[in-house]
mmCIF file of C-alpha atoms in Angstrom:
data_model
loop_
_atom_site.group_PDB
_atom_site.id
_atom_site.type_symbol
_atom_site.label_atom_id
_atom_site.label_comp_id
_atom_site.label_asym_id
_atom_site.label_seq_id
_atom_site.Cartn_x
_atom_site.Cartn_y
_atom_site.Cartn_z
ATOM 1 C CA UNK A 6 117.820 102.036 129.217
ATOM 2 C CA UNK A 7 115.796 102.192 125.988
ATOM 3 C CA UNK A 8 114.030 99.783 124.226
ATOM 4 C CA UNK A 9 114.264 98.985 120.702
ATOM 5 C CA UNK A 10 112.489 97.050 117.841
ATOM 6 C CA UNK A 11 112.794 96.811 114.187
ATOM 7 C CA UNK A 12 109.073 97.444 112.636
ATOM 8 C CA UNK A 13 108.536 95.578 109.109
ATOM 9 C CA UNK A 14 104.799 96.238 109.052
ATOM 10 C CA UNK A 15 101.979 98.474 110.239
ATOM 11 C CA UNK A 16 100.533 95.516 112.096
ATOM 12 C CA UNK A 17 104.382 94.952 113.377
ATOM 13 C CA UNK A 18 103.424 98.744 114.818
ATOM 14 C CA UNK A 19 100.397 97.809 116.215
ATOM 15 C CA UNK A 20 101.012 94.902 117.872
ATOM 16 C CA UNK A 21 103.648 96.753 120.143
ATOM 17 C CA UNK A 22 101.762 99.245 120.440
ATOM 18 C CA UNK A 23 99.501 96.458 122.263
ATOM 19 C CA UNK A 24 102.209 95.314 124.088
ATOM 20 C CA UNK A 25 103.252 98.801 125.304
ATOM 21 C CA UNK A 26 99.307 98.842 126.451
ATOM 22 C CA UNK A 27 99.785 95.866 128.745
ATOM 23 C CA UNK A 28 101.895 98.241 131.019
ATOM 24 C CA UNK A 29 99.839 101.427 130.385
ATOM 25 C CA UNK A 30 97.503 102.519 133.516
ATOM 26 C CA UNK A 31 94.890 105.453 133.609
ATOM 27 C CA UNK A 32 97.271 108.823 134.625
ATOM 28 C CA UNK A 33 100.132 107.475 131.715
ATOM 29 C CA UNK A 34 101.133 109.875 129.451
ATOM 30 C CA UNK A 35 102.895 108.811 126.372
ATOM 31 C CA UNK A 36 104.743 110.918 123.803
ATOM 32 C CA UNK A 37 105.352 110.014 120.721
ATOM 33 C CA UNK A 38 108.214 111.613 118.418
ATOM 34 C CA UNK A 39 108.767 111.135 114.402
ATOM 35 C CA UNK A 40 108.754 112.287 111.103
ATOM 36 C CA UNK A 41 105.295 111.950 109.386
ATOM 37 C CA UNK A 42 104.618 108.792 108.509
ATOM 38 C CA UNK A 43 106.474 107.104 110.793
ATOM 39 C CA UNK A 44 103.782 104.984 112.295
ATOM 40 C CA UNK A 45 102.831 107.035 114.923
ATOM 41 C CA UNK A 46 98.883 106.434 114.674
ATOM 42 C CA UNK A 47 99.452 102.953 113.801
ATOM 43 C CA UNK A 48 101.110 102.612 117.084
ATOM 44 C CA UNK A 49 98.345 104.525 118.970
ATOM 45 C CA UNK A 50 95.704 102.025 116.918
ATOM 46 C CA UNK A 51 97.757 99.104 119.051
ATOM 47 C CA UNK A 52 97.357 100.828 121.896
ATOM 48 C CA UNK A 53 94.146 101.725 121.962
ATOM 49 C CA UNK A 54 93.593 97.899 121.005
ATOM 50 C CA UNK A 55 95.208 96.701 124.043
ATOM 51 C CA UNK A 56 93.629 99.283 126.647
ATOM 52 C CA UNK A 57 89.930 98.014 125.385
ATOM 53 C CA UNK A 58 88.822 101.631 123.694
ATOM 54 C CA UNK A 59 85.472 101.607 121.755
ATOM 55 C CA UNK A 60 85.575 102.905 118.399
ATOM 56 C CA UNK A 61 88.028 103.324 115.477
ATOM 57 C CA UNK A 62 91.243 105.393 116.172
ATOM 58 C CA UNK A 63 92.625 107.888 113.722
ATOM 59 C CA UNK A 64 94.604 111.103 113.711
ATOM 60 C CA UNK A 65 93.320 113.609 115.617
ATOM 61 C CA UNK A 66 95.525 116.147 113.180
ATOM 62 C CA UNK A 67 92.416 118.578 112.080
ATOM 63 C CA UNK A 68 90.593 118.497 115.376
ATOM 64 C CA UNK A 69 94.192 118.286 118.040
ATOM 65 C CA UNK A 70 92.334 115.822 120.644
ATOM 66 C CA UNK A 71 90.250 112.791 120.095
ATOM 67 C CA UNK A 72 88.505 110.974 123.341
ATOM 68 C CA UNK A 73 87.793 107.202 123.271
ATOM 69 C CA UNK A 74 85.930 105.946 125.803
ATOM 70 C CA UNK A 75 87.003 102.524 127.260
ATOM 71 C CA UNK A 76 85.288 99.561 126.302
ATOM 72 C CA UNK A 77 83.057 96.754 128.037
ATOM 73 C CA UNK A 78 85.804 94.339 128.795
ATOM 74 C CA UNK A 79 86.755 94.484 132.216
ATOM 75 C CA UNK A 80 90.079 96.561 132.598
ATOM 76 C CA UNK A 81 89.559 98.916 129.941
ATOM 77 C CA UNK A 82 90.915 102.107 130.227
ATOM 78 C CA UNK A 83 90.235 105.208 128.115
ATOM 79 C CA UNK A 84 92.675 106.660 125.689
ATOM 80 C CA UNK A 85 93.062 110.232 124.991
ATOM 81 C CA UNK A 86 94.189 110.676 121.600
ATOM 82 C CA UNK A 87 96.298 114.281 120.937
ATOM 83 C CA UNK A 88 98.283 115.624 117.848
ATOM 84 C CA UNK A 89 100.180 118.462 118.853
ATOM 85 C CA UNK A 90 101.696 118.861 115.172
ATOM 86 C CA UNK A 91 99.771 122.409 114.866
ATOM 87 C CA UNK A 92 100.256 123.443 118.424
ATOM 88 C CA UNK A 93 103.644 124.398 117.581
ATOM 89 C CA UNK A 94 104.338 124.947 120.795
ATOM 90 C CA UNK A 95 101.519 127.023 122.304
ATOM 91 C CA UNK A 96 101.667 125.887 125.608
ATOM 92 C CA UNK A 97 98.238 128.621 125.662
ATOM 93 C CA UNK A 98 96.117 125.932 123.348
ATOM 94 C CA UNK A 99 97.683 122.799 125.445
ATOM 95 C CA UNK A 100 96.794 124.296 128.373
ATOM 96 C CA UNK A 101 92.652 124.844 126.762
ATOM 97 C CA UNK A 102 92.991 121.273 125.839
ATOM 98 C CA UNK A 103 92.730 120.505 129.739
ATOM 99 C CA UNK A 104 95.061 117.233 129.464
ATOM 100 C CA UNK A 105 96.080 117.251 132.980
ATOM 101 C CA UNK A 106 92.401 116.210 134.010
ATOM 102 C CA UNK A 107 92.480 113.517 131.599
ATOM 103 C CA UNK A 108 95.665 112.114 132.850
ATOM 104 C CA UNK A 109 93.726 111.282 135.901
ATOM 105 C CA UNK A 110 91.080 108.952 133.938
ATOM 106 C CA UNK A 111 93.112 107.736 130.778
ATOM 107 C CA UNK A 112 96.049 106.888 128.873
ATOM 108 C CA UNK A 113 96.692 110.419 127.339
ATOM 109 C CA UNK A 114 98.917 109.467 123.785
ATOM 110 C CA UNK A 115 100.910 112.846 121.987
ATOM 111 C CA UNK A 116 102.096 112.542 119.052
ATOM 112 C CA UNK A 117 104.440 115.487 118.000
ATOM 113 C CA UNK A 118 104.921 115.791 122.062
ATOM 114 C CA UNK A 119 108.306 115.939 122.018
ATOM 115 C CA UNK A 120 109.438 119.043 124.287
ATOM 116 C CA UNK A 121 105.702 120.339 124.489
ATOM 117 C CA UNK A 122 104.039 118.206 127.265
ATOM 118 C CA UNK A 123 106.661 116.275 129.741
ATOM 119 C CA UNK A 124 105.713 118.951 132.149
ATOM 120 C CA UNK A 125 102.019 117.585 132.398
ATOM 121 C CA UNK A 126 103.917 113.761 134.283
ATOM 122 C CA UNK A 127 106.030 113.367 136.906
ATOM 123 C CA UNK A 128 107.263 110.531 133.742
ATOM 124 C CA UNK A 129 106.201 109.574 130.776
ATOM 125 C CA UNK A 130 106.559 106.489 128.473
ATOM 126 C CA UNK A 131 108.674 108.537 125.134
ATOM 127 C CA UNK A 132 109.009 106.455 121.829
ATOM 128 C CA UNK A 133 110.615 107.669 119.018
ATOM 129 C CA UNK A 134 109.179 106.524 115.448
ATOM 130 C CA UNK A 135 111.826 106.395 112.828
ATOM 131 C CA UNK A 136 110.800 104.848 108.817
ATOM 132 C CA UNK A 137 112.993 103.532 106.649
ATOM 133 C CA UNK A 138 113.791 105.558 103.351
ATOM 134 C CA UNK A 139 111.641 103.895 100.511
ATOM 135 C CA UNK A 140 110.389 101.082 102.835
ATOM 136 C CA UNK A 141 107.555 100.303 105.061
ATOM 137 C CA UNK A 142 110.314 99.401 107.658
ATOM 138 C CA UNK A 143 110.275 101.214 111.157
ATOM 139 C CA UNK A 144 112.034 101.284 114.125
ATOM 140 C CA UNK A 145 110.711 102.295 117.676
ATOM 141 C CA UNK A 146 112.975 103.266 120.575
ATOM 142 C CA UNK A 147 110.798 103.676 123.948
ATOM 143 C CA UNK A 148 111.886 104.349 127.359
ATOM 144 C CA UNK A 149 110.076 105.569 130.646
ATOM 145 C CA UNK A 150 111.323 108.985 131.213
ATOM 146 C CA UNK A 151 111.140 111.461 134.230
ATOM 147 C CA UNK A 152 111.475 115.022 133.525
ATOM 148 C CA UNK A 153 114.483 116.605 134.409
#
């Protein structure tokens, strides 16, 4: 059964994005789904927060994959960053991007991985992004699912 919360802020989209973290473990992959600007990054940003990742987190649109290394605290796990938005599909450049090997040693986050990368979990942690029409409002819907 899904899970669902009304978003009124980016740092409403972060901070369950940390929450999501607290369940996260190195081999999770998590696909995110929604139109642009539906707070997909800002979630990752909460994510990354609550994993322990150095650095600042951003899209990785122009360069597909971003790797952030985990942080000092004990616990921290790395986060592999992905935008599949100009994959399209090519299941030829996902495979290049090697993601499978960095499921074993981080949280690997997709955004636009709807339908393109279930196949690389035996689950996956899927959360759909929706914004409100002329409003910073979101709403995020996020389930554990197992490929069918």
């Amino acid at each position: 059964m899904a899970d669902q919360r009304i978003l009124p802020t980016v740092e409403d989209t972060e901070a369950l994005g940390r929450e999501l973290a607290a369940d996260l473990r190195a081999g999770d992959l998590v696909v995110l789904d929604g139109p642009l600007g539906a707070g997909k990054t800002a979630l990752t940003r909460g994510i990354a927060a609550g994993l322990g990742v150095e650095g600042r987190v951003s899209s990785p649109t122009f360069i597909i994959a971003r790797q952030h290394r985990a942080g000092p605290r004990p616990g921290a796990i790395a986060l592999v960053h992905v935008d599949a938005y100009r994959l399209g599909g090519d299941l030829d450049e996902l495979d290049a991007l090697d993601l499978d090997t960095d499921l074993d040693d981080a949280v690997v986050v997709v955004e636009w991985g709807l339908g393109v990368v279930e196949h690389l979990a035996d689950r996956h942690l899927r959360v759909l992004l929706r914004r409100e029409p002329e409003s910073d409002t979101r709403t995020a819907t996020w389930e554990w699912v197992s490929p069918t």
